[in-house]
């Protein structure tokens, strides 16, 4: 094992074991290096690597701290990697969304509040019957984000937030080239919202699957 990897594993071990908790300040570099049996250089490299993936927060002049370890913060690293996707992997991202998002939508049927449902309805009403493709896609992103938040699962929310970016261009492309894409999307949004209003988890899950699968099916036919 490379010395930097060893240093990363040792710091990780301290966090996982509870020796370092969210918000804790790390001991001074010289003290921590001696405690872990590491060189200061390898420790420094490990801290730099862990700060890049939001495990540690290096504050100039103040020290190094363990972050909140909040799922959304930690999954930022995944979002960064996702940005490097190639066009030929969009179908794979859609396939993952088709697995996760219906589950989140079904969970939301029991969790999401009436006030949130009213806001979603108002959002759809504001769009009207003939929004531009760009307006519809922006609304689509926020519509699904709000529903997934309503599931009450922050990890699922962060995962899906990171996965939505690569499919945005595909959704715009579909809206510009498929004749009934806009009206179909609006219909599917209304159906999802109605199922959530009825607290019908199975119907909400089914409509969310149909919604994502329709984009996936269209994209397969055009590639």
PDB file of C-alpha atoms in Angstrom:
ATOM      1  CA  UNK A   1       0.000   0.000   0.000  1.00  0.00           C
ATOM      2  CA  UNK A   2       1.320   3.448  -0.932  1.00  0.00           C
ATOM      3  CA  UNK A   3       2.172   5.598   2.079  1.00  0.00           C
ATOM      4  CA  UNK A   4      -0.516   8.162   1.179  1.00  0.00           C
ATOM      5  CA  UNK A   5      -3.145   5.409   0.910  1.00  0.00           C
ATOM      6  CA  UNK A   6      -2.042   4.102   4.284  1.00  0.00           C
ATOM      7  CA  UNK A   7      -2.389   7.582   5.761  1.00  0.00           C
ATOM      8  CA  UNK A   8      -5.890   7.947   4.276  1.00  0.00           C
ATOM      9  CA  UNK A   9      -6.925   4.580   5.729  1.00  0.00           C
ATOM     10  CA  UNK A  10      -5.651   5.527   9.187  1.00  0.00           C
ATOM     11  CA  UNK A  11      -7.523   8.841   9.239  1.00  0.00           C
ATOM     12  CA  UNK A  12     -10.622   7.071   7.908  1.00  0.00           C
ATOM     13  CA  UNK A  13     -10.270   4.530  10.707  1.00  0.00           C
ATOM     14  CA  UNK A  14     -10.231   7.294  13.303  1.00  0.00           C
ATOM     15  CA  UNK A  15     -13.452   8.755  11.868  1.00  0.00           C
ATOM     16  CA  UNK A  16     -15.256   5.428  11.462  1.00  0.00           C
ATOM     17  CA  UNK A  17     -14.322   4.318  14.992  1.00  0.00           C
ATOM     18  CA  UNK A  18     -15.551   7.577  16.479  1.00  0.00           C
ATOM     19  CA  UNK A  19     -12.112   8.789  17.478  1.00  0.00           C
ATOM     20  CA  UNK A  20     -12.835  11.801  15.290  1.00  0.00           C
ATOM     21  CA  UNK A  21     -16.434  12.985  14.980  1.00  0.00           C
ATOM     22  CA  UNK A  22     -18.169  15.438  12.614  1.00  0.00           C
ATOM     23  CA  UNK A  23     -16.981  18.946  13.436  1.00  0.00           C
ATOM     24  CA  UNK A  24     -13.890  17.777  15.374  1.00  0.00           C
ATOM     25  CA  UNK A  25     -10.593  19.498  14.810  1.00  0.00           C
ATOM     26  CA  UNK A  26      -7.671  17.231  13.944  1.00  0.00           C
ATOM     27  CA  UNK A  27      -4.629  17.310  16.240  1.00  0.00           C
ATOM     28  CA  UNK A  28      -1.636  19.335  15.080  1.00  0.00           C
ATOM     29  CA  UNK A  29       0.117  17.830  12.079  1.00  0.00           C
ATOM     30  CA  UNK A  30       3.236  16.851  14.013  1.00  0.00           C
ATOM     31  CA  UNK A  31       1.187  15.232  16.802  1.00  0.00           C
ATOM     32  CA  UNK A  32      -1.125  13.329  14.439  1.00  0.00           C
ATOM     33  CA  UNK A  33       1.768  12.112  12.300  1.00  0.00           C
ATOM     34  CA  UNK A  34       3.528  10.759  15.392  1.00  0.00           C
ATOM     35  CA  UNK A  35       0.320   9.183  16.719  1.00  0.00           C
ATOM     36  CA  UNK A  36      -0.361   7.386  13.448  1.00  0.00           C
ATOM     37  CA  UNK A  37       3.267   6.516  12.715  1.00  0.00           C
ATOM     38  CA  UNK A  38       3.293   8.506   9.484  1.00  0.00           C
ATOM     39  CA  UNK A  39       5.587  11.011   7.879  1.00  0.00           C
ATOM     40  CA  UNK A  40       4.286  14.559   7.818  1.00  0.00           C
ATOM     41  CA  UNK A  41       4.423  14.561   4.012  1.00  0.00           C
ATOM     42  CA  UNK A  42       2.215  11.469   3.658  1.00  0.00           C
ATOM     43  CA  UNK A  43      -0.185  12.869   6.253  1.00  0.00           C
ATOM     44  CA  UNK A  44      -0.336  16.163   4.361  1.00  0.00           C
ATOM     45  CA  UNK A  45      -1.150  14.337   1.100  1.00  0.00           C
ATOM     46  CA  UNK A  46      -3.846  12.301   2.829  1.00  0.00           C
ATOM     47  CA  UNK A  47      -5.460  15.420   4.275  1.00  0.00           C
ATOM     48  CA  UNK A  48      -5.420  17.050   0.841  1.00  0.00           C
ATOM     49  CA  UNK A  49      -7.082  14.008  -0.741  1.00  0.00           C
ATOM     50  CA  UNK A  50      -9.736  13.755   1.974  1.00  0.00           C
ATOM     51  CA  UNK A  51     -10.516  17.450   1.692  1.00  0.00           C
ATOM     52  CA  UNK A  52     -11.197  17.030  -2.038  1.00  0.00           C
ATOM     53  CA  UNK A  53     -13.945  14.506  -1.299  1.00  0.00           C
ATOM     54  CA  UNK A  54     -15.379  16.652   1.511  1.00  0.00           C
ATOM     55  CA  UNK A  55     -14.333  14.408   4.413  1.00  0.00           C
ATOM     56  CA  UNK A  56     -12.011  17.052   5.839  1.00  0.00           C
ATOM     57  CA  UNK A  57     -12.190  20.832   5.757  1.00  0.00           C
ATOM     58  CA  UNK A  58      -8.847  22.634   5.738  1.00  0.00           C
ATOM     59  CA  UNK A  59      -9.228  26.170   7.126  1.00  0.00           C
ATOM     60  CA  UNK A  60      -6.234  28.363   6.581  1.00  0.00           C
ATOM     61  CA  UNK A  61      -4.898  29.687   9.843  1.00  0.00           C
ATOM     62  CA  UNK A  62      -7.396  27.697  11.880  1.00  0.00           C
ATOM     63  CA  UNK A  63      -6.641  24.004  11.355  1.00  0.00           C
ATOM     64  CA  UNK A  64      -8.252  20.964   9.749  1.00  0.00           C
ATOM     65  CA  UNK A  65     -11.699  19.751  10.735  1.00  0.00           C
ATOM     66  CA  UNK A  66     -13.884  16.762  10.022  1.00  0.00           C
ATOM     67  CA  UNK A  67     -16.824  18.010   7.965  1.00  0.00           C
ATOM     68  CA  UNK A  68     -20.464  17.395   8.865  1.00  0.00           C
ATOM     69  CA  UNK A  69     -20.247  14.186   6.787  1.00  0.00           C
ATOM     70  CA  UNK A  70     -23.693  15.072   5.486  1.00  0.00           C
ATOM     71  CA  UNK A  71     -24.672  12.815   2.538  1.00  0.00           C
ATOM     72  CA  UNK A  72     -25.266  15.758   0.209  1.00  0.00           C
ATOM     73  CA  UNK A  73     -21.797  17.104   0.972  1.00  0.00           C
ATOM     74  CA  UNK A  74     -20.081  13.746   0.503  1.00  0.00           C
ATOM     75  CA  UNK A  75     -21.937  12.991  -2.726  1.00  0.00           C
ATOM     76  CA  UNK A  76     -20.668  16.215  -4.314  1.00  0.00           C
ATOM     77  CA  UNK A  77     -17.648  14.158  -5.324  1.00  0.00           C
ATOM     78  CA  UNK A  78     -19.929  11.830  -7.283  1.00  0.00           C
ATOM     79  CA  UNK A  79     -21.540  14.803  -9.022  1.00  0.00           C
ATOM     80  CA  UNK A  80     -18.077  15.991 -10.047  1.00  0.00           C
ATOM     81  CA  UNK A  81     -17.264  12.601 -11.582  1.00  0.00           C
ATOM     82  CA  UNK A  82     -20.671  12.417 -13.285  1.00  0.00           C
ATOM     83  CA  UNK A  83     -19.882  15.651 -15.128  1.00  0.00           C
ATOM     84  CA  UNK A  84     -17.267  13.720 -17.105  1.00  0.00           C
ATOM     85  CA  UNK A  85     -19.864  11.371 -18.618  1.00  0.00           C
ATOM     86  CA  UNK A  86     -19.825  10.634 -22.339  1.00  0.00           C
ATOM     87  CA  UNK A  87     -22.938  10.865 -24.498  1.00  0.00           C
ATOM     88  CA  UNK A  88     -23.013   7.089 -24.924  1.00  0.00           C
ATOM     89  CA  UNK A  89     -23.444   6.610 -21.161  1.00  0.00           C
ATOM     90  CA  UNK A  90     -26.626   8.701 -20.872  1.00  0.00           C
ATOM     91  CA  UNK A  91     -28.763   5.572 -21.271  1.00  0.00           C
ATOM     92  CA  UNK A  92     -26.962   4.045 -18.297  1.00  0.00           C
ATOM     93  CA  UNK A  93     -27.707   7.113 -16.168  1.00  0.00           C
ATOM     94  CA  UNK A  94     -31.360   6.920 -17.225  1.00  0.00           C
ATOM     95  CA  UNK A  95     -31.426   3.227 -16.303  1.00  0.00           C
ATOM     96  CA  UNK A  96     -30.162   4.046 -12.808  1.00  0.00           C
ATOM     97  CA  UNK A  97     -32.746   6.827 -12.477  1.00  0.00           C
ATOM     98  CA  UNK A  98     -35.437   4.343 -13.554  1.00  0.00           C
ATOM     99  CA  UNK A  99     -34.447   2.110 -10.643  1.00  0.00           C
ATOM    100  CA  UNK A 100     -34.094   4.771  -7.940  1.00  0.00           C
ATOM    101  CA  UNK A 101     -36.560   7.551  -8.754  1.00  0.00           C
ATOM    102  CA  UNK A 102     -39.757   5.468  -8.799  1.00  0.00           C
ATOM    103  CA  UNK A 103     -38.762   4.046  -5.408  1.00  0.00           C
ATOM    104  CA  UNK A 104     -38.289   7.570  -4.056  1.00  0.00           C
ATOM    105  CA  UNK A 105     -41.603   8.680  -5.572  1.00  0.00           C
ATOM    106  CA  UNK A 106     -43.390   5.750  -3.954  1.00  0.00           C
ATOM    107  CA  UNK A 107     -41.837   6.627  -0.595  1.00  0.00           C
ATOM    108  CA  UNK A 108     -42.942  10.248  -1.034  1.00  0.00           C
ATOM    109  CA  UNK A 109     -46.580   9.166  -1.285  1.00  0.00           C
ATOM    110  CA  UNK A 110     -46.519   8.510   2.452  1.00  0.00           C
ATOM    111  CA  UNK A 111     -44.172  11.321   3.478  1.00  0.00           C
ATOM    112  CA  UNK A 112     -44.694  14.436   1.377  1.00  0.00           C
ATOM    113  CA  UNK A 113     -46.802  17.196   2.930  1.00  0.00           C
ATOM    114  CA  UNK A 114     -49.953  18.754   1.501  1.00  0.00           C
ATOM    115  CA  UNK A 115     -48.237  22.128   1.329  1.00  0.00           C
ATOM    116  CA  UNK A 116     -45.493  20.659  -0.851  1.00  0.00           C
ATOM    117  CA  UNK A 117     -48.102  19.054  -3.107  1.00  0.00           C
ATOM    118  CA  UNK A 118     -49.875  22.411  -3.435  1.00  0.00           C
ATOM    119  CA  UNK A 119     -46.584  24.012  -4.465  1.00  0.00           C
ATOM    120  CA  UNK A 120     -46.044  21.339  -7.117  1.00  0.00           C
ATOM    121  CA  UNK A 121     -49.569  21.896  -8.459  1.00  0.00           C
ATOM    122  CA  UNK A 122     -48.988  25.660  -8.563  1.00  0.00           C
ATOM    123  CA  UNK A 123     -45.714  25.098 -10.415  1.00  0.00           C
ATOM    124  CA  UNK A 124     -47.485  23.013 -13.069  1.00  0.00           C
ATOM    125  CA  UNK A 125     -50.311  25.566 -13.369  1.00  0.00           C
ATOM    126  CA  UNK A 126     -47.789  28.364 -13.975  1.00  0.00           C
ATOM    127  CA  UNK A 127     -46.249  26.421 -16.847  1.00  0.00           C
ATOM    128  CA  UNK A 128     -49.528  26.368 -18.726  1.00  0.00           C
ATOM    129  CA  UNK A 129     -50.374  24.052 -21.604  1.00  0.00           C
ATOM    130  CA  UNK A 130     -47.615  25.111 -23.999  1.00  0.00           C
ATOM    131  CA  UNK A 131     -44.353  25.921 -22.193  1.00  0.00           C
ATOM    132  CA  UNK A 132     -41.066  26.171 -24.040  1.00  0.00           C
ATOM    133  CA  UNK A 133     -38.883  23.081 -23.939  1.00  0.00           C
ATOM    134  CA  UNK A 134     -36.335  24.887 -21.755  1.00  0.00           C
ATOM    135  CA  UNK A 135     -39.048  25.964 -19.285  1.00  0.00           C
ATOM    136  CA  UNK A 136     -40.462  22.447 -19.170  1.00  0.00           C
ATOM    137  CA  UNK A 137     -37.088  20.796 -18.539  1.00  0.00           C
ATOM    138  CA  UNK A 138     -36.244  23.303 -15.777  1.00  0.00           C
ATOM    139  CA  UNK A 139     -39.623  22.571 -14.184  1.00  0.00           C
ATOM    140  CA  UNK A 140     -39.099  18.824 -14.665  1.00  0.00           C
ATOM    141  CA  UNK A 141     -35.829  18.940 -12.733  1.00  0.00           C
ATOM    142  CA  UNK A 142     -37.361  20.888  -9.839  1.00  0.00           C
ATOM    143  CA  UNK A 143     -40.573  18.824  -9.884  1.00  0.00           C
ATOM    144  CA  UNK A 144     -38.710  15.564  -9.371  1.00  0.00           C
ATOM    145  CA  UNK A 145     -36.207  17.083  -6.941  1.00  0.00           C
ATOM    146  CA  UNK A 146     -39.067  18.278  -4.719  1.00  0.00           C
ATOM    147  CA  UNK A 147     -40.740  14.858  -4.798  1.00  0.00           C
ATOM    148  CA  UNK A 148     -37.520  13.022  -3.954  1.00  0.00           C
ATOM    149  CA  UNK A 149     -36.931  15.477  -1.079  1.00  0.00           C
ATOM    150  CA  UNK A 150     -40.428  14.572   0.030  1.00  0.00           C
ATOM    151  CA  UNK A 151     -39.367  10.933   0.381  1.00  0.00           C
ATOM    152  CA  UNK A 152     -37.488  11.930   3.530  1.00  0.00           C
ATOM    153  CA  UNK A 153     -34.329  10.092   2.441  1.00  0.00           C
ATOM    154  CA  UNK A 154     -31.435  12.552   2.131  1.00  0.00           C
ATOM    155  CA  UNK A 155     -29.043   9.977   0.638  1.00  0.00           C
ATOM    156  CA  UNK A 156     -31.487   9.063  -2.119  1.00  0.00           C
ATOM    157  CA  UNK A 157     -32.114  12.748  -2.750  1.00  0.00           C
ATOM    158  CA  UNK A 158     -28.403  13.486  -3.109  1.00  0.00           C
ATOM    159  CA  UNK A 159     -27.822  10.481  -5.366  1.00  0.00           C
ATOM    160  CA  UNK A 160     -30.615  11.424  -7.743  1.00  0.00           C
ATOM    161  CA  UNK A 161     -29.614  15.072  -7.736  1.00  0.00           C
ATOM    162  CA  UNK A 162     -26.162  14.023  -8.933  1.00  0.00           C
ATOM    163  CA  UNK A 163     -27.598  11.762 -11.628  1.00  0.00           C
ATOM    164  CA  UNK A 164     -30.060  14.258 -13.101  1.00  0.00           C
ATOM    165  CA  UNK A 165     -27.457  16.469 -14.812  1.00  0.00           C
ATOM    166  CA  UNK A 166     -26.319  14.059 -17.550  1.00  0.00           C
ATOM    167  CA  UNK A 167     -29.901  13.446 -18.690  1.00  0.00           C
ATOM    168  CA  UNK A 168     -30.840  17.136 -19.013  1.00  0.00           C
ATOM    169  CA  UNK A 169     -29.550  17.519 -22.562  1.00  0.00           C
ATOM    170  CA  UNK A 170     -31.333  14.321 -23.631  1.00  0.00           C
ATOM    171  CA  UNK A 171     -34.603  15.685 -22.262  1.00  0.00           C
ATOM    172  CA  UNK A 172     -34.175  18.979 -24.119  1.00  0.00           C
ATOM    173  CA  UNK A 173     -33.278  17.135 -27.318  1.00  0.00           C
ATOM    174  CA  UNK A 174     -36.375  14.968 -26.979  1.00  0.00           C
ATOM    175  CA  UNK A 175     -38.569  18.013 -26.370  1.00  0.00           C
ATOM    176  CA  UNK A 176     -37.284  19.652 -29.552  1.00  0.00           C
ATOM    177  CA  UNK A 177     -37.572  16.610 -31.800  1.00  0.00           C
ATOM    178  CA  UNK A 178     -40.463  14.448 -30.542  1.00  0.00           C
ATOM    179  CA  UNK A 179     -43.829  15.851 -31.531  1.00  0.00           C
ATOM    180  CA  UNK A 180     -45.833  15.067 -28.378  1.00  0.00           C
ATOM    181  CA  UNK A 181     -42.990  15.207 -25.824  1.00  0.00           C
ATOM    182  CA  UNK A 182     -44.184  18.388 -24.093  1.00  0.00           C
ATOM    183  CA  UNK A 183     -47.829  17.343 -23.732  1.00  0.00           C
ATOM    184  CA  UNK A 184     -46.829  13.828 -22.665  1.00  0.00           C
ATOM    185  CA  UNK A 185     -44.474  15.154 -19.985  1.00  0.00           C
ATOM    186  CA  UNK A 186     -47.170  17.475 -18.608  1.00  0.00           C
ATOM    187  CA  UNK A 187     -49.674  14.608 -18.541  1.00  0.00           C
ATOM    188  CA  UNK A 188     -47.222  12.337 -16.710  1.00  0.00           C
ATOM    189  CA  UNK A 189     -46.435  15.059 -14.152  1.00  0.00           C
ATOM    190  CA  UNK A 190     -50.155  15.513 -13.462  1.00  0.00           C
ATOM    191  CA  UNK A 191     -50.577  11.765 -13.077  1.00  0.00           C
ATOM    192  CA  UNK A 192     -47.679  11.518 -10.618  1.00  0.00           C
ATOM    193  CA  UNK A 193     -49.064  14.439  -8.617  1.00  0.00           C
ATOM    194  CA  UNK A 194     -52.562  12.892  -8.544  1.00  0.00           C
ATOM    195  CA  UNK A 195     -51.147   9.604  -7.249  1.00  0.00           C
ATOM    196  CA  UNK A 196     -49.263  11.463  -4.515  1.00  0.00           C
ATOM    197  CA  UNK A 197     -52.456  13.326  -3.582  1.00  0.00           C
ATOM    198  CA  UNK A 198     -54.228   9.967  -3.280  1.00  0.00           C
ATOM    199  CA  UNK A 199     -51.342   8.602  -1.177  1.00  0.00           C
ATOM    200  CA  UNK A 200     -51.187   5.755  -3.680  1.00  0.00           C
ATOM    201  CA  UNK A 201     -47.549   4.631  -3.522  1.00  0.00           C
ATOM    202  CA  UNK A 202     -47.930   1.966  -6.217  1.00  0.00           C
ATOM    203  CA  UNK A 203     -49.515   4.342  -8.716  1.00  0.00           C
ATOM    204  CA  UNK A 204     -46.923   7.042  -7.958  1.00  0.00           C
ATOM    205  CA  UNK A 205     -44.122   4.530  -8.465  1.00  0.00           C
ATOM    206  CA  UNK A 206     -45.666   3.261 -11.714  1.00  0.00           C
ATOM    207  CA  UNK A 207     -46.157   6.712 -13.211  1.00  0.00           C
ATOM    208  CA  UNK A 208     -42.607   7.719 -12.304  1.00  0.00           C
ATOM    209  CA  UNK A 209     -41.355   4.578 -14.080  1.00  0.00           C
ATOM    210  CA  UNK A 210     -43.410   5.379 -17.175  1.00  0.00           C
ATOM    211  CA  UNK A 211     -42.137   8.949 -17.124  1.00  0.00           C
ATOM    212  CA  UNK A 212     -38.443   8.021 -17.097  1.00  0.00           C
ATOM    213  CA  UNK A 213     -38.868   4.991 -19.369  1.00  0.00           C
ATOM    214  CA  UNK A 214     -40.468   7.163 -22.067  1.00  0.00           C
ATOM    215  CA  UNK A 215     -37.336   9.314 -22.267  1.00  0.00           C
ATOM    216  CA  UNK A 216     -35.155   6.208 -22.218  1.00  0.00           C
ATOM    217  CA  UNK A 217     -37.211   4.528 -24.962  1.00  0.00           C
ATOM    218  CA  UNK A 218     -37.069   7.624 -27.148  1.00  0.00           C
ATOM    219  CA  UNK A 219     -33.313   7.943 -26.705  1.00  0.00           C
ATOM    220  CA  UNK A 220     -32.711   4.286 -27.596  1.00  0.00           C
ATOM    221  CA  UNK A 221     -34.650   4.769 -30.824  1.00  0.00           C
ATOM    222  CA  UNK A 222     -32.604   7.807 -31.846  1.00  0.00           C
ATOM    223  CA  UNK A 223     -29.079   6.570 -31.067  1.00  0.00           C
TER     224      UNK A 223
END
